[in-house]
Amino acid sequence: MKAAVIVFPGSNREHDVARALTASMGSPPRLVWHGEAELGAADLIVLPGGFAYGDYLRAGAIAARSPVMREVAARAARGVPVLGICNGFQVLTEAGLLPGALLPNATLKFSCKFVHLRVETGQSLFTAGYAAGQVIRVPIAHHDGNYFADADTLNRIEDKGHVAFRYCGEDGALTPSSNPNGSARSIAGVFNATKTVLGLMPHPENAIDPLAGGTDGKPFFDGLIKALS
Amino acid sequence: MKAKVHITLKRGVLDPQGKAVAHSLASLGFAGVNEVRQGKFIEIELAETDPAKARTKLDEMCRRLLANTVIEDYAIELA
Amino acid sequence: MTASVKASPAASIAPETATAHGLTADEYTRILSILGRPPSITELGIFSVMWSEHCSYKSSKKWLKTLPTKAPWVICGPGENAGVIDIGDGLAAIFKIESHNHPSFIEPFQGAATGVGGILRDVFTMGARPIANLNALRFGSPQNPRTRHLVAGVVAGIGFYGNCVGVPTVGGECNFHPAYDGNCLVNAMTVGLAPVNRIFYSSAAGIGNPVVYVGAKTGRDGIHGATMASAEFDEASEAKRPTVQVGDPFTEKLLIEACLELMATDAIVAIQDMGAAGLTSSSVEMAGKGGLGLELELDRVPLRETGMTPYEIMLSESQERMLMVLRPEREAQARAIFDKYELDFAVVGRLIEGGRLVVKQDSTVAADMPIQPMVLQSPEYDRPWTASPTRPPVDSAQLPLIETADALETLMGCPDLASKRWIWEQYDHLVRGETVQTPGGDAAVVRIPGTKKALALVTDCTPRYCLADPATGGAQAVVETWRNLTAVGARPLAITDNLNFGNPERPEIMGQLVGCIAGMRQACLALDYPVVSGNVSLYNETQGKAILPTPVIGGVGLIDDLAAAMSLAFKAEGESIILLGETRGWLGASLYLREVCGREDGAPPPIDLAAERRNGDAVRAMIVERLISACHDVSDGGTLVAIAEMALAGGFGADIAVPEGVEPHAWLFGEDQARYLVSCREPAPILKRARDAGVAAAVIGRIGGDSLTVSSSRPISLKALRARHEGWFPSFMTAS
């Protein structure tokens, strides 16, 4: 299979996610500079973490309007899976490929720490490596990760099972103290209507190594690659 | 012509920065500050000279880039 | 040159103008003799920044020269943008620490942010991919209302810059003392990796080669930043705010990628970042080192503002800019790379014969001055100094008896020992995915990509020791980094130093500088631990009140096999706790004395360099041979604080037995040096090993339970201790 990681000016976790994909695929993904004319064949498109265009104006706003995103949107419309992590999630909401928006953290501070996530469904390409209700430990590293959508939208995505991950305690309970950024209904990751696009703030790609960050993120990539192969 | 665009968070969207500013103002002794909402202010120089056309163009700029209408409102002022 | 320097008008430069540029009457006379005429205003500006304390090291040079800088693994010592050491497998570690104290005090967010940007450029200028940042911070009293504002701004600024460029901030330190009320310290360190055969230097070569400007545009930012960093603060400094530079980490990130991409080709002859004194120091350094002249055409410099004079362009400290000399045939290739990243690329001059710096604007010569005399005749002072008075030791028997549990709780919640989580959670310490040990341990451990090796990184300094006895304090700062690297299983290789002091024109301050350097020298020699780069920040005083002498040491060590890396967390119930090294119960200048007894007097603990080496080498061998399960050096707060830190990190309590015949508080809280705490399942082999090596060793307790129990004192629950330890910083920052 072929994976493409889009690199915007200011992306900074493209190598982290490339390493995770390589470990699961056995071959490296293609890193595609945003200005390259051709995206090329891809069975999976990844928008990595970072600060695309400095996150000036709003996080992800300028990247979402860059020419390469028109192609990404066209591919997503044809059902090509698209994964946005952290800044990639922000870009996907700004591009209208995912519902909602990401506001500055309620703490008003950048936050880098390990959090617990509850996997809301194992029934998707992206969460196939997990069971529903499973609790995993992965890091976050963001300033604008406070998920917002109006009540109708929140109700709709919950009813349709489009919430992928929620912040929780070690025991899976949703409490205010286990919500690191003030996200509505503790939402850490959401799907689009066809569950072929996923955006999440946490970094499973920084939890694939027993020496650095643990291995709770490994099934994310293993499950995804297996589901796509 | 010169345009000023004011972007603010929609009513109902929590504004932690505004809250922090309000808190700080109170701690500095400014009484009677009921609410603070923080936003953005953007100045744009346009070649367009027709106000109606400029406004239409600015409105489109706001919807497509300057504001995220999921969370933000905007107001356009032509000088 | 036939063109004459534009009269600015030269004749009108009054002695006051030279004084306003921070030049003394003698220095101005020397300028007149070098030029053979009065300088133009641009020339005066160039001389003033090149001869400022910041660029010329005029007060410290004589003493810096005494520091050891060589070892078989040192590839490049002080004098380049950063130090370079060989770490094997064809790789070099490139690193440096640098201060941004004055700008951070005036505008904490941008001051700290641009400090990070500047040190990053020093490292990637040499061809290294930055892999880690650290920072050593010192602030005034927590009771000072300004302190909270400075902490919030500095931490947010460091995070803003480091997080955006995608370099993990993995370690550092943060202390508080009223002596920093008027001058906070922000010292930032960057560590990078490069192939040993692709290291880039600043020495220019090749008459006629193009001099190229890349990066961001030039504005009026920070004009006279370098001279500001060389003068004392006064009330009027607040009004200097406009000269603070503004950082753009997004541009820096692009600059890193563009430079590293260009460095993979053979286009670059020489490269230098534009840091303090911007275009002036970068062009003078490159041409000076190469023994050539350099002609600049300022009309070609990318400008952000209109109407900038040659003086302003030459002295601007706009950020995210580099100057390089290229092979002429590679210019197009280089331009294409910078175009890709949408960065400015402009040929602004060329190397010329004759050794002069010629600066033109609108075909008018604004400066035409000989480079070598400016560099070689830069002032060097042997400033008078007086040794700090010797302090008597503190007699621990005379101190009031305080319940051990109360003392420990006070110490673990005091500003200097409280958890700094509030700070480091605002730093992305995980990006790049190589951070094996995160902040909070003895040293950060960052894996070398694709290998089983890692670098261990740390910064340390104990300013209260440096004030009490500069030579002991200087040595202690070096040995503490060495111990911290050892405690994670690394071989300490080299250091970078950031010497922060008050006004060197005062003999007692100069005495602190001289004393600290003497102590550092002894420690570096004894430990084979040379200085490869560094920075000096003087005049850190406000209205005659100096900071504590603060020679911050950044240490770098190598772990050959990550499988044997060590952490300080207790690992299992029932294991024994062993104290290695000799304990006399030294309480002079200790945190116990300051925080519990309210006194700051006394001589600091003496340093026995032979014992440091012996004990550290023994501990490292135990780690490498996997005889122990946890290791922590004993420093601030003494043995019991170290045990508490190990207990909190691991989530296990411990029972500690104070030996017979000692004064409990001196034994528990004394800050004797050269000591480590280790844990293990089977103590006998450790004790034998220690005995054979001549290292004092004793089992002092056992891991278990959920509280710390010390002989007859009341048990201290880990939960309560953690609340104290973690609680101080957040509650300090949210108080209003």
CSV table of C-alpha atoms in Angstrom, one decimal, chain C residues 70-448:
chain,number,residue,atom,x,y,z
C,70,LYS,CA,40.8,20.2,24.6
C,71,ALA,CA,40.2,16.4,24.7
C,72,PRO,CA,40.7,13.7,22.1
C,73,TRP,CA,37.0,13.8,21.4
C,74,VAL,CA,36.8,17.6,21.0
C,75,ILE,CA,36.5,18.6,17.3
C,76,CYS,CA,36.0,22.3,17.8
C,77,GLY,CA,36.2,24.3,21.0
C,78,PRO,CA,35.3,27.9,21.8
C,79,GLY,CA,35.5,30.5,19.1
C,80,GLU,CA,33.0,29.1,16.6
C,81,ASN,CA,29.2,29.4,16.7
C,82,ALA,CA,29.1,26.3,19.0
C,83,GLY,CA,31.3,23.5,20.3
C,84,VAL,CA,31.6,20.2,18.5
C,85,ILE,CA,32.5,16.8,20.0
C,86,ASP,CA,32.9,13.4,18.4
C,87,ILE,CA,30.3,10.9,19.7
C,88,GLY,CA,31.4,8.0,17.5
C,89,ASP,CA,29.8,6.3,14.4
C,90,GLY,CA,30.7,9.3,12.3
C,91,LEU,CA,28.5,11.7,14.3
C,92,ALA,CA,29.2,14.9,16.1
C,93,ALA,CA,27.2,16.6,18.9
C,94,ILE,CA,27.2,20.4,18.5
C,95,PHE,CA,26.0,22.5,21.3
C,96,LYS,CA,26.1,25.8,23.1
C,97,ILE,CA,24.3,27.7,25.8
C,98,GLU,CA,23.5,31.4,25.6
C,99,SER,CA,21.9,34.1,27.7
C,100,HIS,CA,19.0,36.4,26.8
C,101,ASN,CA,18.8,38.0,30.2
C,102,HIS,CA,18.2,41.7,29.6
C,103,PRO,CA,15.7,41.3,26.7
C,104,SER,CA,13.8,38.8,28.8
C,105,PHE,CA,13.5,41.2,31.7
C,106,ILE,CA,12.2,44.0,29.5
C,107,GLU,CA,9.8,41.9,27.4
C,108,PRO,CA,9.7,38.3,28.8
C,109,PHE,CA,7.8,36.6,26.1
C,110,GLN,CA,9.8,37.9,23.1
C,111,GLY,CA,13.0,38.1,25.0
C,112,ALA,CA,12.9,34.4,25.9
C,113,ALA,CA,11.5,33.4,22.5
C,114,THR,CA,14.3,35.1,20.6
C,115,GLY,CA,16.8,33.7,23.0
C,116,VAL,CA,15.7,30.2,21.9
C,117,GLY,CA,15.8,31.2,18.2
C,118,GLY,CA,19.3,32.6,18.5
C,119,ILE,CA,20.8,29.5,20.2
C,120,LEU,CA,19.1,27.3,17.6
C,121,ARG,CA,20.8,29.3,14.8
C,122,ASP,CA,24.2,29.0,16.5
C,123,VAL,CA,23.8,25.2,16.3
C,124,PHE,CA,22.3,24.7,12.9
C,125,THR,CA,24.7,27.2,11.4
C,126,MET,CA,27.3,24.6,11.9
C,127,GLY,CA,25.4,22.0,10.0
C,128,ALA,CA,23.6,20.3,12.9
C,129,ARG,CA,20.0,19.2,13.1
C,130,PRO,CA,18.9,20.5,16.5
C,131,ILE,CA,17.6,17.6,18.6
C,132,ALA,CA,17.1,19.1,22.0
C,133,ASN,CA,16.7,22.4,23.8
C,134,LEU,CA,17.2,23.1,27.5
C,135,ASN,CA,16.9,26.2,29.6
C,136,ALA,CA,18.2,27.5,32.9
C,137,LEU,CA,16.0,30.2,34.4
C,138,ARG,CA,16.5,32.4,37.5
C,139,PHE,CA,13.8,34.7,38.8
C,140,GLY,CA,13.4,37.0,41.8
C,141,SER,CA,11.6,36.3,44.9
C,142,PRO,CA,8.2,34.7,44.5
C,143,GLN,CA,6.9,37.4,46.7
C,144,ASN,CA,7.9,40.1,44.2
C,145,PRO,CA,4.8,40.9,42.2
C,146,ARG,CA,6.8,41.1,39.0
C,147,THR,CA,8.1,37.6,39.3
C,148,ARG,CA,4.9,35.9,38.3
C,149,HIS,CA,4.6,38.0,35.2
C,150,LEU,CA,8.2,37.2,34.2
C,151,VAL,CA,7.8,33.5,34.8
C,152,ALA,CA,4.6,33.4,32.8
C,153,GLY,CA,6.1,35.4,29.9
C,154,VAL,CA,9.5,33.6,29.8
C,155,VAL,CA,8.0,30.1,29.9
C,156,ALA,CA,5.3,30.9,27.3
C,157,GLY,CA,8.0,32.5,25.0
C,158,ILE,CA,10.3,29.6,25.2
C,159,GLY,CA,7.5,27.2,24.5
C,160,PHE,CA,6.1,29.3,21.7
C,161,TYR,CA,9.4,29.2,19.9
C,162,GLY,CA,10.7,25.7,20.7
C,163,ASN,CA,7.3,24.0,20.2
C,164,CYS,CA,6.8,25.6,16.8
C,165,VAL,CA,10.2,24.7,15.4
C,166,GLY,CA,9.7,21.1,16.4
C,167,VAL,CA,12.8,20.8,18.7
C,168,PRO,CA,11.9,19.1,22.0
C,169,THR,CA,12.7,21.1,25.1
C,170,VAL,CA,13.8,18.3,27.4
C,171,GLY,CA,15.3,19.8,30.4
C,172,GLY,CA,16.6,22.7,32.5
C,173,GLU,CA,16.2,24.3,35.9
C,174,CYS,CA,14.4,27.1,37.5
C,175,ASN,CA,15.4,28.8,40.8
C,176,PHE,CA,14.2,31.9,42.7
C,177,HIS,CA,16.1,34.4,44.8
C,178,PRO,CA,15.6,38.0,45.7
C,179,ALA,CA,19.0,38.8,44.1
C,180,TYR,CA,17.3,38.3,40.7
C,181,ASP,CA,14.5,40.7,41.4
C,182,GLY,CA,15.9,43.3,39.1
C,183,ASN,CA,17.6,40.9,36.6
C,184,CYS,CA,16.1,37.6,35.7
C,185,LEU,CA,18.3,35.0,33.9
C,186,VAL,CA,17.2,33.2,30.8
C,187,ASN,CA,19.9,30.9,29.5
C,188,ALA,CA,19.0,28.7,26.6
C,189,MET,CA,20.9,25.6,25.3
C,190,THR,CA,20.6,23.8,22.1
C,191,VAL,CA,22.1,20.4,21.1
C,192,GLY,CA,22.3,19.2,17.6
C,193,LEU,CA,23.7,16.3,15.6
C,194,ALA,CA,25.8,16.4,12.4
C,195,PRO,CA,28.0,14.0,10.4
C,196,VAL,CA,31.6,14.7,11.5
C,197,ASN,CA,32.6,15.2,7.9
C,198,ARG,CA,29.9,17.8,7.3
C,199,ILE,CA,30.5,20.5,9.8
C,200,PHE,CA,30.3,24.2,8.7
C,201,TYR,CA,32.5,27.0,9.9
C,202,SER,CA,32.5,30.8,9.6
C,203,SER,CA,35.9,31.4,8.1
C,204,ALA,CA,35.4,33.1,4.7
C,205,ALA,CA,37.5,32.2,1.7
C,206,GLY,CA,37.8,33.1,-2.1
C,207,ILE,CA,38.2,36.7,-3.2
C,208,GLY,CA,35.2,37.6,-5.3
C,209,ASN,CA,32.9,35.0,-3.8
C,210,PRO,CA,29.3,36.2,-3.3
C,211,VAL,CA,28.2,37.1,0.2
C,212,VAL,CA,24.6,36.0,0.5
C,213,TYR,CA,21.9,37.1,2.9
C,214,VAL,CA,19.1,34.6,3.6
C,215,GLY,CA,16.0,34.3,5.9
C,216,ALA,CA,13.8,37.1,7.1
C,217,LYS,CA,13.8,40.7,6.2
C,218,THR,CA,15.6,43.4,8.2
C,219,GLY,CA,13.7,45.9,10.3
C,220,ARG,CA,14.6,48.3,13.1
C,221,ASP,CA,14.4,45.5,15.7
C,222,GLY,CA,16.8,45.4,18.6
C,223,ILE,CA,19.2,48.1,17.4
C,224,HIS,CA,21.8,48.2,20.1
C,225,GLY,CA,20.7,44.9,21.7
C,226,ALA,CA,24.3,43.9,22.1
C,227,THR,CA,25.2,47.1,23.9
C,228,MET,CA,22.1,46.8,26.0
C,229,ALA,CA,23.3,43.4,27.1
C,230,SER,CA,26.5,45.1,28.3
C,231,ALA,CA,25.1,47.8,30.5
C,232,GLU,CA,23.5,47.9,33.8
C,233,PHE,CA,19.8,48.5,34.1
C,234,ASP,CA,18.3,51.7,35.4
C,235,GLU,CA,14.8,53.1,35.6
C,236,ALA,CA,15.1,54.2,32.0
C,237,SER,CA,15.5,50.7,30.7
C,238,GLU,CA,11.8,50.2,30.7
C,239,ALA,CA,11.7,52.8,28.0
C,240,LYS,CA,14.0,50.7,25.9
C,241,ARG,CA,11.2,48.3,25.1
C,242,PRO,CA,11.1,49.1,21.4
C,243,THR,CA,14.6,47.7,20.9
C,244,VAL,CA,13.5,44.2,21.8
C,245,GLN,CA,13.5,41.8,18.9
C,246,VAL,CA,10.4,39.9,17.9
C,247,GLY,CA,10.8,36.2,17.0
C,248,ASP,CA,9.1,34.3,14.2
C,249,PRO,CA,9.6,30.6,14.8
C,250,PHE,CA,7.8,29.7,11.7
C,251,THR,CA,10.4,31.4,9.6
C,252,GLU,CA,13.1,29.8,11.7
C,253,LYS,CA,11.7,26.4,11.0
C,254,LEU,CA,11.9,27.1,7.3
C,255,LEU,CA,15.4,28.5,7.7
C,256,ILE,CA,16.5,25.3,9.5
C,257,GLU,CA,15.1,23.1,6.7
C,258,ALA,CA,16.5,25.3,3.9
C,259,CYS,CA,20.0,25.6,5.5
C,260,LEU,CA,20.2,21.8,6.2
C,261,GLU,CA,19.0,21.1,2.6
C,262,LEU,CA,21.7,23.5,1.2
C,263,MET,CA,24.3,22.0,3.6
C,264,ALA,CA,23.8,18.6,2.0
C,265,THR,CA,25.3,20.1,-1.2
C,266,ASP,CA,28.8,21.6,-1.5
C,267,ALA,CA,27.6,25.2,-2.1
C,268,ILE,CA,28.6,26.8,1.2
C,269,VAL,CA,32.1,28.1,1.8
C,270,ALA,CA,31.3,29.8,5.1
C,271,ILE,CA,28.2,30.5,7.1
C,272,GLN,CA,27.4,32.6,10.1
C,273,ASP,CA,24.1,33.5,11.8
C,274,MET,CA,23.2,37.1,12.4
C,275,GLY,CA,22.7,37.2,16.1
C,276,ALA,CA,23.7,40.0,18.4
C,277,ALA,CA,24.9,42.9,16.3
C,278,GLY,CA,23.4,41.3,13.2
C,279,LEU,CA,25.0,42.0,9.9
C,280,THR,CA,28.0,43.7,11.6
C,281,SER,CA,29.2,40.8,13.6
C,282,SER,CA,28.5,38.2,11.0
C,283,SER,CA,30.3,40.0,8.3
C,284,VAL,CA,33.3,41.0,10.5
C,285,GLU,CA,33.6,37.4,11.9
C,286,MET,CA,33.5,35.7,8.5
C,287,ALA,CA,35.9,38.1,6.8
C,288,GLY,CA,38.1,38.5,9.9
C,289,LYS,CA,38.6,34.7,10.3
C,290,GLY,CA,39.4,34.3,6.7
C,291,GLY,CA,41.8,37.3,6.7
C,292,LEU,CA,39.9,38.9,3.8
C,293,GLY,CA,37.9,42.1,3.2
C,294,LEU,CA,34.2,42.2,2.6
C,295,GLU,CA,32.1,44.7,0.6
C,296,LEU,CA,28.4,45.1,1.4
C,297,GLU,CA,25.9,46.9,-0.7
C,298,LEU,CA,23.1,47.7,1.6
C,299,ASP,CA,20.7,48.6,-1.2
C,300,ARG,CA,20.4,44.8,-1.8
C,301,VAL,CA,19.6,43.9,1.8
C,302,PRO,CA,15.9,42.8,2.0
C,303,LEU,CA,14.2,45.4,4.2
C,304,ARG,CA,10.9,45.4,6.0
C,305,GLU,CA,10.8,49.1,6.7
C,306,THR,CA,11.5,52.1,4.5
C,307,GLY,CA,14.2,54.8,5.0
C,308,MET,CA,16.6,52.6,7.0
C,309,THR,CA,20.0,54.2,7.3
C,310,PRO,CA,23.3,52.2,7.0
C,311,TYR,CA,23.7,52.6,10.7
C,312,GLU,CA,20.3,50.9,11.3
C,313,ILE,CA,20.8,48.2,8.8
C,314,MET,CA,24.3,47.3,10.1
C,315,LEU,CA,23.1,47.2,13.7
C,316,SER,CA,19.6,45.7,13.3
C,317,GLU,CA,19.0,42.6,15.3
C,318,SER,CA,16.1,41.3,13.3
C,319,GLN,CA,15.8,37.6,13.8
C,320,GLU,CA,15.9,34.5,11.6
C,321,ARG,CA,18.7,35.7,9.3
C,322,MET,CA,22.0,34.2,8.1
C,323,LEU,CA,24.9,35.3,6.1
C,324,MET,CA,26.9,33.0,4.0
C,325,VAL,CA,29.7,32.8,1.4
C,326,LEU,CA,28.8,30.6,-1.5
C,327,ARG,CA,30.7,29.0,-4.4
C,328,PRO,CA,29.7,31.3,-7.2
C,329,GLU,CA,28.7,28.4,-9.5
C,330,ARG,CA,26.3,27.2,-6.9
C,331,GLU,CA,24.4,30.4,-6.4
C,332,ALA,CA,21.4,29.3,-8.6
C,333,GLN,CA,21.1,26.0,-6.8
C,334,ALA,CA,21.1,27.7,-3.5
C,335,ARG,CA,18.6,30.3,-4.6
C,336,ALA,CA,16.2,27.5,-5.7
C,337,ILE,CA,16.3,26.0,-2.2
C,338,PHE,CA,15.5,29.2,-0.5
C,339,ASP,CA,12.8,30.0,-3.0
C,340,LYS,CA,11.1,26.7,-2.2
C,341,TYR,CA,10.9,27.7,1.4
C,342,GLU,CA,9.8,31.2,0.4
C,343,LEU,CA,12.7,32.8,2.2
C,344,ASP,CA,14.6,35.9,1.1
C,345,PHE,CA,17.8,35.2,-0.7
C,346,ALA,CA,20.0,38.1,-1.8
C,347,VAL,CA,23.5,38.6,-2.8
C,348,VAL,CA,24.5,41.6,-0.7
C,349,GLY,CA,28.2,41.7,-1.3
C,350,ARG,CA,31.4,39.9,-2.1
C,351,LEU,CA,34.7,39.1,-0.6
C,352,ILE,CA,37.4,41.6,-1.5
C,353,GLU,CA,41.2,41.9,-1.2
C,354,GLY,CA,42.7,44.3,1.3
C,355,GLY,CA,41.1,43.3,4.6
C,356,ARG,CA,38.6,46.1,4.8
C,357,LEU,CA,34.9,46.2,5.6
C,358,VAL,CA,33.4,48.5,3.0
C,359,VAL,CA,29.7,49.3,3.5
C,360,LYS,CA,27.9,51.2,0.7
C,361,GLN,CA,24.4,52.6,0.3
C,362,ASP,CA,23.3,54.5,-2.8
C,363,SER,CA,26.9,54.3,-4.1
C,364,THR,CA,27.9,56.2,-1.0
C,365,VAL,CA,30.5,54.7,1.3
C,366,ALA,CA,29.1,54.7,4.8
C,367,ALA,CA,31.9,52.7,6.4
C,368,ASP,CA,35.4,51.7,5.3
C,369,MET,CA,37.4,50.3,8.0
C,370,PRO,CA,40.2,47.7,8.5
C,371,ILE,CA,38.9,44.5,9.9
C,372,GLN,CA,42.0,43.0,11.5
C,373,PRO,CA,42.8,46.0,13.7
C,374,MET,CA,39.2,46.1,14.8
C,375,VAL,CA,39.4,42.5,15.9
C,376,LEU,CA,42.9,42.3,17.2
C,377,GLN,CA,43.0,45.6,18.9
C,378,SER,CA,39.6,45.1,20.6
C,379,PRO,CA,40.0,46.0,24.2
C,380,GLU,CA,41.0,43.4,26.8
C,381,TYR,CA,40.9,44.4,30.4
C,382,ASP,CA,42.6,43.0,33.4
C,383,ARG,CA,40.1,44.4,35.7
C,384,PRO,CA,41.0,44.7,39.4
C,385,TRP,CA,39.4,42.1,41.6
C,386,THR,CA,39.2,41.2,45.2
C,387,ALA,CA,38.6,37.7,46.5
C,388,SER,CA,35.3,37.1,48.3
C,389,PRO,CA,35.7,36.9,52.0
C,390,THR,CA,35.9,33.4,53.4
C,391,ARG,CA,32.9,32.3,55.4
C,392,PRO,CA,33.1,30.1,58.5
C,393,PRO,CA,31.4,26.7,58.4
C,394,VAL,CA,28.0,26.3,60.1
C,395,ASP,CA,28.0,24.3,63.3
C,396,SER,CA,25.0,22.1,62.8
C,397,ALA,CA,24.9,21.4,66.6
C,398,GLN,CA,23.9,25.0,67.1
C,399,LEU,CA,20.8,24.8,64.8
C,400,PRO,CA,17.4,24.4,66.3
C,401,LEU,CA,15.9,20.9,66.2
C,402,ILE,CA,13.1,20.6,63.8
C,403,GLU,CA,10.8,17.6,63.3
C,404,THR,CA,12.2,15.8,60.3
C,405,ALA,CA,8.7,15.3,58.6
C,406,ASP,CA,8.0,19.1,58.9
C,407,ALA,CA,11.4,20.0,57.5
C,408,LEU,CA,11.0,17.6,54.6
C,409,GLU,CA,7.6,18.9,53.7
C,410,THR,CA,8.9,22.5,53.8
C,411,LEU,CA,11.8,21.6,51.5
C,412,MET,CA,9.8,19.6,49.0
C,413,GLY,CA,7.4,22.5,48.7
C,414,CYS,CA,9.9,25.3,48.6
C,415,PRO,CA,10.2,27.2,45.3
C,416,ASP,CA,13.6,25.8,44.4
C,417,LEU,CA,12.7,22.1,45.0
C,418,ALA,CA,9.1,22.1,44.1
C,419,SER,CA,8.2,20.3,40.9
C,420,LYS,CA,8.7,22.3,37.8
C,421,ARG,CA,5.9,20.4,35.9
C,422,TRP,CA,4.0,23.6,35.4
C,423,ILE,CA,6.9,24.8,33.3
C,424,TRP,CA,7.9,21.7,31.3
C,425,GLU,CA,4.4,20.7,30.4
C,426,GLN,CA,4.3,23.9,28.4
C,427,TYR,CA,7.2,22.7,26.4
C,428,ASP,CA,6.8,20.0,23.7
C,429,HIS,CA,9.4,17.6,25.1
C,430,LEU,CA,8.3,14.6,22.9
C,431,VAL,CA,8.4,15.8,19.3
C,432,ARG,CA,10.8,13.8,17.2
C,433,GLY,CA,10.0,10.7,19.3
C,434,GLU,CA,13.4,10.2,20.7
C,435,THR,CA,12.9,11.5,24.3
C,436,VAL,CA,13.7,8.6,26.5
C,437,GLN,CA,13.9,10.5,29.8
C,438,THR,CA,11.6,13.5,30.1
C,439,PRO,CA,12.1,16.5,32.3
C,440,GLY,CA,12.0,15.8,36.0
C,441,GLY,CA,14.9,13.3,36.3
C,442,ASP,CA,18.7,13.9,36.9
C,443,ALA,CA,19.4,14.5,33.2
C,444,ALA,CA,17.3,14.3,30.0
C,445,VAL,CA,18.1,11.3,27.7
C,446,VAL,CA,17.6,11.7,24.0
C,447,ARG,CA,18.2,8.8,21.7
C,448,ILE,CA,20.5,9.3,18.7
